[in-house]
Amino acid sequence: MKKIFGTFLISCLILSLQAQNQDDIFRYSRNGISGSARTSGLAGAWGAVGADASAAALNPAGFGLYRRNEIMGAISVTSTQTNTSFLGNNISDGRTMINIPNIGLVFTWLDNYKGRDQRNGLVSATYAFGVNRLQDFQSNVQYSGNNMNTNVGNYFALKANGKDSTNFFSSDLDNELYAQAWRLVLIDNASSPNHYKSRQDLNGDLQYTVRQSQSIQTRGRINEWYAGGGLNFSNIIYLGASLVLKDVKYTSENVYNEDLLTTSLANKTYQSVKVGQSLKTTGTGVGGKFGLIIRPVDFIKIGIAYHTPVRLNLTDNYQNSISITNNNGKTFEQPGRLDYYKYQIVTPASLNLNAAITLGKLAVFAVDFETVNYSSGRLQSVDKFGDFSKANTNNAIVYGRASNIKGGVEFALNEYRFRAGYGLLGSPFNDSKVDGSQQLISGGFGWIFNKQLFFDLAVSDRIGKDYITAYEGNISAINTSHKLNFVFGGGYRF
């Protein structure tokens, strides 16, 4: 079983939560499939097709392809199913919820001369407002297994080494897990000053088996509010831009347990240890998106879009706790305290290339390519006391450039539309031995009534893996997830 030392998306959940790290940068930088039911049916490959309010999340030049006003929206049912493997055991869990992935309002001005649409110069201008959901953090994960090689006390001792234990009762350390572990005598001073060992090591208990289990519940989302527009020049060149406000909400509840099953001692050092962590992160950030679409011939459109970095102003509210049950069945607890920390994350920019081929009124074929350098994301302090140099260095070591490609097709039969799509999100990790890629498989159906009222249905499945390391030096659990998303949308053109 491969060991992965605290470098991945849900890794190091036992680390003190005020120590923000590279995983926080990545969490708020990677987007999922977003937008309307129509774009979801093509796995999000809609950048060059345009004339959809979700263009704000893809290529805002798509606003320039509108010919009418439009109001649209969608509702989705998302089911996230997980299967986590740890030390030969597999546990499945899941979470289902309802959300609103897309709302948009579009106004289009056409330059009419003597009752005819212009064909040269500025043909139309479009203004759009709305919101797209970029990411969902809804999941339940569990795993459990018997470990004979390491325990969480060893990790806490490692983190305490070099620190003066006379400070461990300071209120400033109430949320530091190594200080809580020392207060509960899960770790203690060894022979040399400021050096610590786990209680098991101090007692000479070197042959043991612990039952390790963890439950992780995450909730939240990233919404992107936008105000944008597009211009149509001679039905050949389309320009667009949007101002976006990212709205972040993320919560996690993590409970880690160790039960001492067997020991080389006559009596157990302890019966069990429980570590709890609660985190709530909220914040906003402003960015921009700029796009260009060119139609060299009537049935081909080629696009390019640039999404600027977004500086997120975030606040973490967190609380850590440890409880230990001794041999007499008595439980002692260090409950920690509710605390907060403010900081910034600058998400990486992205470059998007798009293409679409339209075969009359029969079909549309589309492909989108995106490249993102996740190593360029960074943490920043809001005061002179914060130092994120180590976290930013780790981010550049762990994460790299990822390329995402999506393709889709829409067939038309009278007033009906049939859609299918596929996407491959490249691995964001520099280590080629770790597969962090994800697949998107989608399909959809649409119906247009009287060229004004339309309804759409889409279903997509996002498949990927996460690597969960409870603490540095422990074996990683491998979590395979399926995020099944049903989107029901509709709108009215006027």
XYZ file of C-alpha atoms in Angstrom:
494
model
C 0.000 0.000 0.000
C 1.452 3.326 -1.058
C 2.068 6.044 1.520
C 1.178 9.593 0.541
C 2.441 12.140 3.008
C -0.050 14.941 3.364
C -0.004 16.284 -0.164
C -3.440 15.741 -1.576
C -6.908 17.191 -1.670
C -8.355 15.715 1.533
C -5.007 14.874 3.109
C -3.692 15.619 6.585
C -7.114 16.080 8.125
C -5.564 15.704 11.569
C -3.327 18.729 11.067
C -4.204 21.867 13.003
C -6.732 23.673 10.873
C -5.380 27.171 11.354
C -2.330 26.021 9.363
C -3.690 26.569 5.861
C -1.854 24.579 3.217
C -1.618 23.801 -0.475
C -4.783 21.715 -0.407
C -6.839 24.794 0.471
C -5.502 26.536 -2.637
C -6.486 23.610 -4.837
C -9.908 23.170 -3.247
C -11.008 26.648 -4.311
C -9.265 26.575 -7.707
C -10.675 23.486 -9.442
C -14.102 23.851 -11.012
C -16.666 21.226 -11.886
C -19.202 21.042 -14.704
C -21.220 24.238 -14.441
C -24.054 26.147 -16.012
C -27.315 25.278 -17.692
C -28.882 21.911 -18.449
C -28.030 22.460 -22.106
C -24.295 22.915 -21.516
C -24.245 20.101 -18.945
C -25.570 17.720 -21.585
C -22.396 18.351 -23.608
C -20.080 17.942 -20.574
C -19.606 21.704 -20.506
C -18.155 21.903 -24.039
C -20.025 25.067 -24.972
C -17.364 27.765 -25.176
C -17.640 28.412 -28.929
C -21.327 27.522 -29.339
C -22.491 30.529 -27.328
C -25.977 31.997 -26.897
C -26.316 30.462 -23.430
C -26.188 32.295 -20.106
C -23.531 29.893 -18.825
C -21.154 31.588 -21.299
C -20.116 33.724 -18.330
C -18.387 30.665 -16.866
C -16.846 29.531 -20.171
C -16.256 32.131 -22.889
C -18.134 35.436 -22.427
C -17.836 36.128 -26.158
C -20.724 33.657 -26.421
C -23.020 36.456 -25.244
C -22.446 38.116 -28.611
C -24.244 35.258 -30.374
C -27.575 36.091 -28.762
C -30.295 37.474 -31.066
C -33.081 37.849 -28.493
C -33.699 38.542 -24.823
C -33.814 35.541 -22.540
C -34.535 34.508 -18.978
C -33.429 31.056 -17.887
C -32.731 28.913 -14.851
C -32.177 25.378 -13.653
C -32.499 23.114 -10.647
C -30.373 20.040 -10.041
C -30.316 16.911 -7.905
C -26.778 15.812 -7.086
C -25.907 12.419 -5.614
C -22.303 11.838 -4.519
C -21.423 8.199 -3.855
C -18.070 7.227 -2.350
C -16.218 3.956 -1.881
C -13.115 4.172 0.287
C -10.420 1.491 0.533
C -8.105 1.332 3.553
C -5.917 -1.589 4.634
C -8.023 -4.106 2.741
C -11.411 -2.785 3.867
C -13.971 -0.988 1.689
C -16.767 1.247 2.993
C -19.399 2.997 0.857
C -21.278 6.172 1.739
C -23.232 8.880 -0.046
C -24.996 12.226 -0.025
C -27.882 13.588 -2.132
C -29.050 17.191 -2.295
C -30.940 19.753 -4.403
C -29.377 23.007 -5.595
C -29.683 25.757 -8.208
C -26.799 25.573 -10.703
C -27.747 28.422 -13.013
C -29.893 31.560 -13.267
C -29.475 34.078 -16.067
C -31.091 37.185 -17.514
C -30.012 38.378 -20.972
C -30.900 41.563 -22.868
C -29.980 41.927 -26.540
C -29.959 45.040 -28.695
C -30.071 44.561 -32.487
C -29.076 47.310 -34.897
C -32.047 47.494 -37.252
C -31.941 49.810 -40.257
C -35.234 50.266 -42.061
C -36.529 47.099 -40.418
C -33.555 44.988 -41.430
C -30.807 43.585 -39.238
C -27.396 45.002 -39.954
C -24.830 42.635 -41.431
C -21.750 44.844 -41.250
C -20.127 46.635 -38.350
C -21.758 46.376 -34.954
C -24.689 44.015 -35.445
C -25.777 43.523 -31.834
C -24.853 44.089 -28.200
C -25.839 41.851 -25.305
C -25.896 42.428 -21.551
C -26.245 39.561 -19.098
C -26.548 39.040 -15.352
C -26.806 35.895 -13.288
C -25.093 33.190 -11.288
C -23.413 29.869 -12.101
C -22.445 27.200 -9.592
C -18.806 26.253 -10.191
C -18.280 23.611 -7.516
C -20.104 21.485 -4.949
C -18.438 20.143 -1.801
C -21.190 17.714 -0.831
C -19.805 14.355 0.292
C -19.762 11.770 3.069
C -16.670 9.573 3.373
C -15.866 6.769 5.827
C -13.031 4.296 6.131
C -11.690 1.842 8.714
C -8.882 -0.687 9.073
C -6.434 -2.382 11.453
C -2.942 -0.855 11.577
C 0.086 -2.487 13.235
C 2.705 0.038 12.119
C 1.797 3.485 13.404
C -0.555 5.388 15.691
C -1.643 8.991 16.006
C 0.365 9.469 19.214
C 3.582 9.099 17.226
C 2.428 11.887 14.921
C 1.557 14.244 17.770
C 4.962 13.588 19.356
C 6.631 14.448 16.056
C 4.753 17.754 15.869
C 5.574 18.602 19.495
C 9.319 17.994 19.132
C 11.403 21.128 19.606
C 8.683 22.943 21.542
C 8.762 23.836 25.228
C 6.128 21.888 27.160
C 5.921 24.611 29.805
C 3.885 26.559 27.235
C 1.481 23.711 26.427
C -1.147 24.929 28.900
C -1.217 28.375 27.294
C -4.643 29.348 26.003
C -2.981 30.251 22.700
C -2.445 26.514 22.157
C -5.973 25.364 23.031
C -6.575 24.329 19.403
C -3.125 22.799 18.844
C -3.578 19.051 18.774
C -0.040 18.257 19.946
C -0.610 20.426 23.052
C -3.965 18.755 23.689
C -2.302 15.334 23.335
C 0.356 16.311 25.896
C -2.268 17.566 28.345
C -4.015 14.189 28.100
C -0.664 12.344 28.441
C -1.149 10.709 25.043
C 2.404 11.975 24.508
C 4.966 12.926 27.154
C 8.461 14.294 27.592
C 11.250 11.889 26.681
C 14.788 11.871 28.093
C 16.077 14.986 26.323
C 14.468 18.454 26.719
C 11.761 19.430 24.244
C 11.671 15.897 22.862
C 8.519 13.786 23.040
C 7.310 10.258 22.477
C 3.921 8.618 22.430
C 2.768 6.979 25.647
C 3.037 3.582 23.957
C 6.674 4.158 23.007
C 7.517 5.362 26.513
C 5.903 2.250 27.976
C 7.789 -0.013 25.573
C 4.651 -1.148 23.758
C 6.143 -1.728 20.317
C 3.826 -4.523 19.162
C 0.231 -3.432 18.921
C -2.792 -3.270 16.645
C -5.023 -0.222 16.458
C -8.348 0.027 14.718
C -8.213 3.305 12.775
C -11.393 4.853 11.397
C -12.425 8.238 10.104
C -15.670 9.927 9.119
C -15.523 13.024 6.893
C -18.537 15.150 6.028
C -18.098 18.124 3.710
C -20.712 20.644 2.625
C -20.715 23.857 0.648
C -20.298 25.347 -2.826
C -18.641 27.978 -4.976
C -21.106 30.275 -6.734
C -20.012 32.777 -9.358
C -22.147 35.888 -9.767
C -21.543 37.737 -13.000
C -22.335 40.868 -14.961
C -21.158 40.667 -18.534
C -21.820 41.335 -22.144
C -20.887 40.625 -25.714
C -20.591 42.418 -29.046
C -21.261 41.026 -32.518
C -19.289 42.539 -35.392
C -20.480 41.571 -38.890
C -21.542 38.116 -37.639
C -17.849 37.179 -37.829
C -16.130 38.537 -34.730
C -17.635 38.263 -31.256
C -16.092 39.924 -28.214
C -17.165 39.437 -24.621
C -16.200 40.162 -21.039
C -17.656 39.581 -17.609
C -16.971 40.776 -14.098
C -17.356 37.890 -11.652
C -17.787 37.636 -7.905
C -16.879 34.247 -6.442
C -18.814 33.343 -3.308
C -17.275 30.508 -1.244
C -18.873 28.464 1.506
C -17.219 25.295 2.787
C -17.746 23.245 5.952
C -16.217 19.996 7.124
C -16.772 17.761 10.127
C -14.012 15.196 10.646
C -13.878 12.550 13.352
C -10.853 10.263 13.639
C -10.841 7.268 16.028
C -8.201 4.832 17.204
C -9.116 1.785 19.290
C -6.245 -0.218 20.773
C -7.113 -3.842 19.990
C -3.967 -5.749 20.989
C -0.821 -4.790 22.873
C 2.454 -6.383 24.005
C 1.880 -5.021 27.516
C 0.023 -6.797 30.284
C -2.399 -3.846 30.405
C -3.382 -1.502 27.624
C -1.902 1.987 27.698
C -5.365 3.295 26.812
C -8.543 2.009 25.204
C -9.271 4.600 22.540
C -8.477 8.060 21.183
C -10.905 10.359 19.374
C -9.865 13.459 17.420
C -12.534 15.882 16.210
C -12.220 18.817 13.862
C -14.799 21.343 12.686
C -14.154 23.917 9.984
C -16.294 26.551 8.302
C -14.780 28.709 5.561
C -16.546 31.657 3.947
C -15.397 34.418 1.663
C -15.601 36.208 -1.657
C -13.306 37.355 -4.423
C -13.498 39.372 -7.637
C -12.103 38.472 -11.052
C -12.679 38.895 -14.753
C -13.166 36.827 -17.891
C -12.436 37.912 -21.453
C -13.284 36.094 -24.655
C -13.114 36.145 -28.437
C -14.984 33.997 -30.972
C -14.307 34.126 -34.703
C -16.573 32.650 -37.369
C -14.273 32.292 -40.435
C -17.017 30.478 -42.339
C -20.662 30.213 -41.505
C -20.541 26.729 -39.949
C -17.277 27.001 -37.948
C -16.624 29.000 -34.781
C -13.266 29.205 -33.007
C -12.877 30.788 -29.583
C -10.363 31.729 -26.938
C -10.994 32.919 -23.383
C -8.838 34.059 -20.495
C -9.975 33.809 -16.884
C -8.001 36.055 -14.545
C -6.772 34.989 -11.102
C -9.250 35.636 -8.301
C -8.138 36.940 -4.922
C -10.389 35.297 -2.331
C -10.716 36.933 1.086
C -11.474 34.002 3.378
C -12.262 33.434 7.042
C -11.830 30.074 8.755
C -13.858 29.309 11.881
C -12.491 26.138 13.415
C -12.319 23.998 16.528
C -10.128 20.971 17.339
C -10.601 18.484 20.158
C -9.151 15.247 21.538
C -10.680 12.778 23.974
C -9.056 9.659 25.412
C -10.641 6.702 27.188
C -8.395 4.998 29.749
C -8.297 1.400 30.942
C -10.982 2.066 33.544
C -13.406 3.255 30.904
C -13.167 6.890 31.968
C -13.052 9.524 29.230
C -11.006 12.711 29.446
C -11.321 15.503 26.905
C -9.552 18.578 25.647
C -12.440 20.369 23.868
C -10.436 23.150 22.250
C -12.141 26.432 21.519
C -13.967 28.095 18.649
C -11.425 30.283 16.879
C -11.064 32.087 13.555
C -8.376 33.117 11.098
C -8.479 35.477 8.102
C -6.316 35.053 5.023
C -6.319 35.262 1.230
C -6.012 32.746 -1.584
C -5.134 33.793 -5.120
C -6.471 31.173 -7.517
C -4.598 30.482 -10.776
C -5.580 31.927 -14.130
C -6.824 29.656 -16.906
C -6.710 29.726 -20.696
C -9.532 28.189 -22.730
C -9.630 27.241 -26.414
C -12.973 26.402 -28.034
C -14.270 25.169 -31.366
C -17.710 24.333 -32.747
C -19.024 23.020 -36.054
C -22.672 23.538 -36.968
C -24.261 21.347 -39.634
C -27.217 23.492 -40.611
C -30.118 22.818 -38.290
C -29.156 19.164 -37.866
C -26.260 19.049 -35.410
C -23.618 20.907 -33.424
C -20.220 19.413 -32.588
C -18.173 21.210 -29.927
C -14.856 20.808 -28.134
C -13.253 22.823 -25.318
C -9.660 22.720 -24.084
C -8.542 24.326 -20.829
C -5.117 24.624 -19.240
C -4.560 25.634 -15.605
C -1.270 25.889 -13.738
C -2.302 25.013 -10.189
C 1.227 25.603 -8.899
C 0.730 29.349 -9.475
C -1.997 29.570 -6.825
C -0.860 30.991 -3.510
C -1.813 31.812 0.046
C -1.370 35.354 1.329
C -1.573 36.874 4.780
C -3.834 39.806 5.594
C -1.447 41.016 8.315
C 2.282 41.019 9.057
C 2.105 37.959 11.314
C 1.150 35.314 8.772
C 3.824 33.390 6.877
C 2.718 31.123 4.039
C 6.107 30.680 2.367
C 6.273 26.971 3.263
C 2.698 26.308 2.103
C 3.294 28.120 -1.196
C 6.542 26.212 -1.745
C 4.704 22.949 -1.095
C 1.978 24.007 -3.527
C 4.568 24.426 -6.289
C 6.052 21.011 -5.434
C 2.791 19.072 -5.206
C 0.636 20.675 -7.905
C 1.411 21.470 -11.525
C -0.238 22.234 -14.835
C -3.381 20.317 -15.756
C -5.082 20.137 -19.143
C -8.808 19.514 -19.394
C -10.605 18.558 -22.587
C -14.349 18.254 -23.145
C -16.334 17.341 -26.212
C -20.002 17.085 -27.039
C -22.633 16.847 -29.732
C -26.206 18.076 -30.079
C -28.583 16.611 -32.667
C -31.806 18.359 -33.679
C -35.018 16.658 -34.751
C -37.768 19.209 -35.325
C -38.290 20.893 -31.942
C -36.342 18.222 -30.023
C -32.645 18.173 -29.089
C -30.511 15.167 -28.148
C -27.136 15.694 -26.478
C -24.091 13.732 -25.327
C -20.667 14.668 -24.016
C -17.427 13.431 -22.508
C -14.658 15.175 -20.611
C -11.270 14.287 -19.199
C -9.868 16.505 -16.456
C -6.126 16.001 -16.267
C -4.317 15.171 -13.035
C -3.222 18.306 -11.149
C -0.348 16.532 -9.381
C 3.299 16.766 -10.378
C 3.833 13.167 -9.279
C 2.965 11.098 -12.345
C 2.500 8.016 -10.135
C -0.572 9.585 -8.541
C -3.655 9.632 -10.747
C -5.713 12.702 -9.916
C -7.601 12.786 -13.210
C -11.382 12.801 -13.453
C -13.831 11.729 -16.154
C -17.107 13.360 -17.143
C -19.841 11.448 -18.968
C -23.053 13.261 -19.859
C -26.229 13.188 -21.888
C -29.283 15.354 -22.299
C -32.574 16.153 -23.979
C -34.220 19.435 -24.974
C -37.568 20.654 -26.262
C -38.332 24.036 -27.847
C -41.933 25.221 -28.034
C -42.933 27.930 -30.512
C -39.284 29.111 -30.733
C -39.691 30.872 -27.387
C -40.221 28.476 -24.515
C -37.627 25.751 -23.949
C -37.024 22.931 -21.474
C -33.856 20.897 -20.993
C -32.808 17.823 -19.049
C -29.240 16.628 -18.503
C -27.502 13.899 -16.535
C -23.780 13.687 -15.903
C -21.423 11.479 -13.916
C -18.101 12.793 -12.631
C -15.713 10.000 -11.664
C -12.469 10.477 -9.765
C -10.218 9.544 -6.853
C -9.029 11.292 -3.702
C -6.205 10.231 -1.426
C -6.942 10.627 2.287
C -4.052 10.668 4.760
C -5.191 11.051 8.362
C -1.755 12.181 9.516
C 1.779 12.376 8.191
C 3.391 8.945 7.974
C 0.156 6.975 7.951
C -1.042 4.848 5.056
C -3.393 6.617 2.652
C -6.991 5.621 2.087
C -8.101 5.712 -1.549
C -11.547 7.178 -2.124
C -13.335 6.611 -5.443
C -16.294 8.903 -5.996
C -19.161 9.181 -8.472
C -20.953 12.527 -8.587
C -24.216 11.913 -10.433
C -25.950 15.155 -11.384
C -29.480 15.559 -12.796
C -30.217 19.047 -14.125
C -33.695 20.317 -15.065
C -33.713 23.668 -16.818
C -35.802 25.945 -18.921
C -36.305 29.471 -20.092
C -38.174 31.957 -22.201
C -36.941 34.014 -25.163
C -38.630 37.325 -25.864
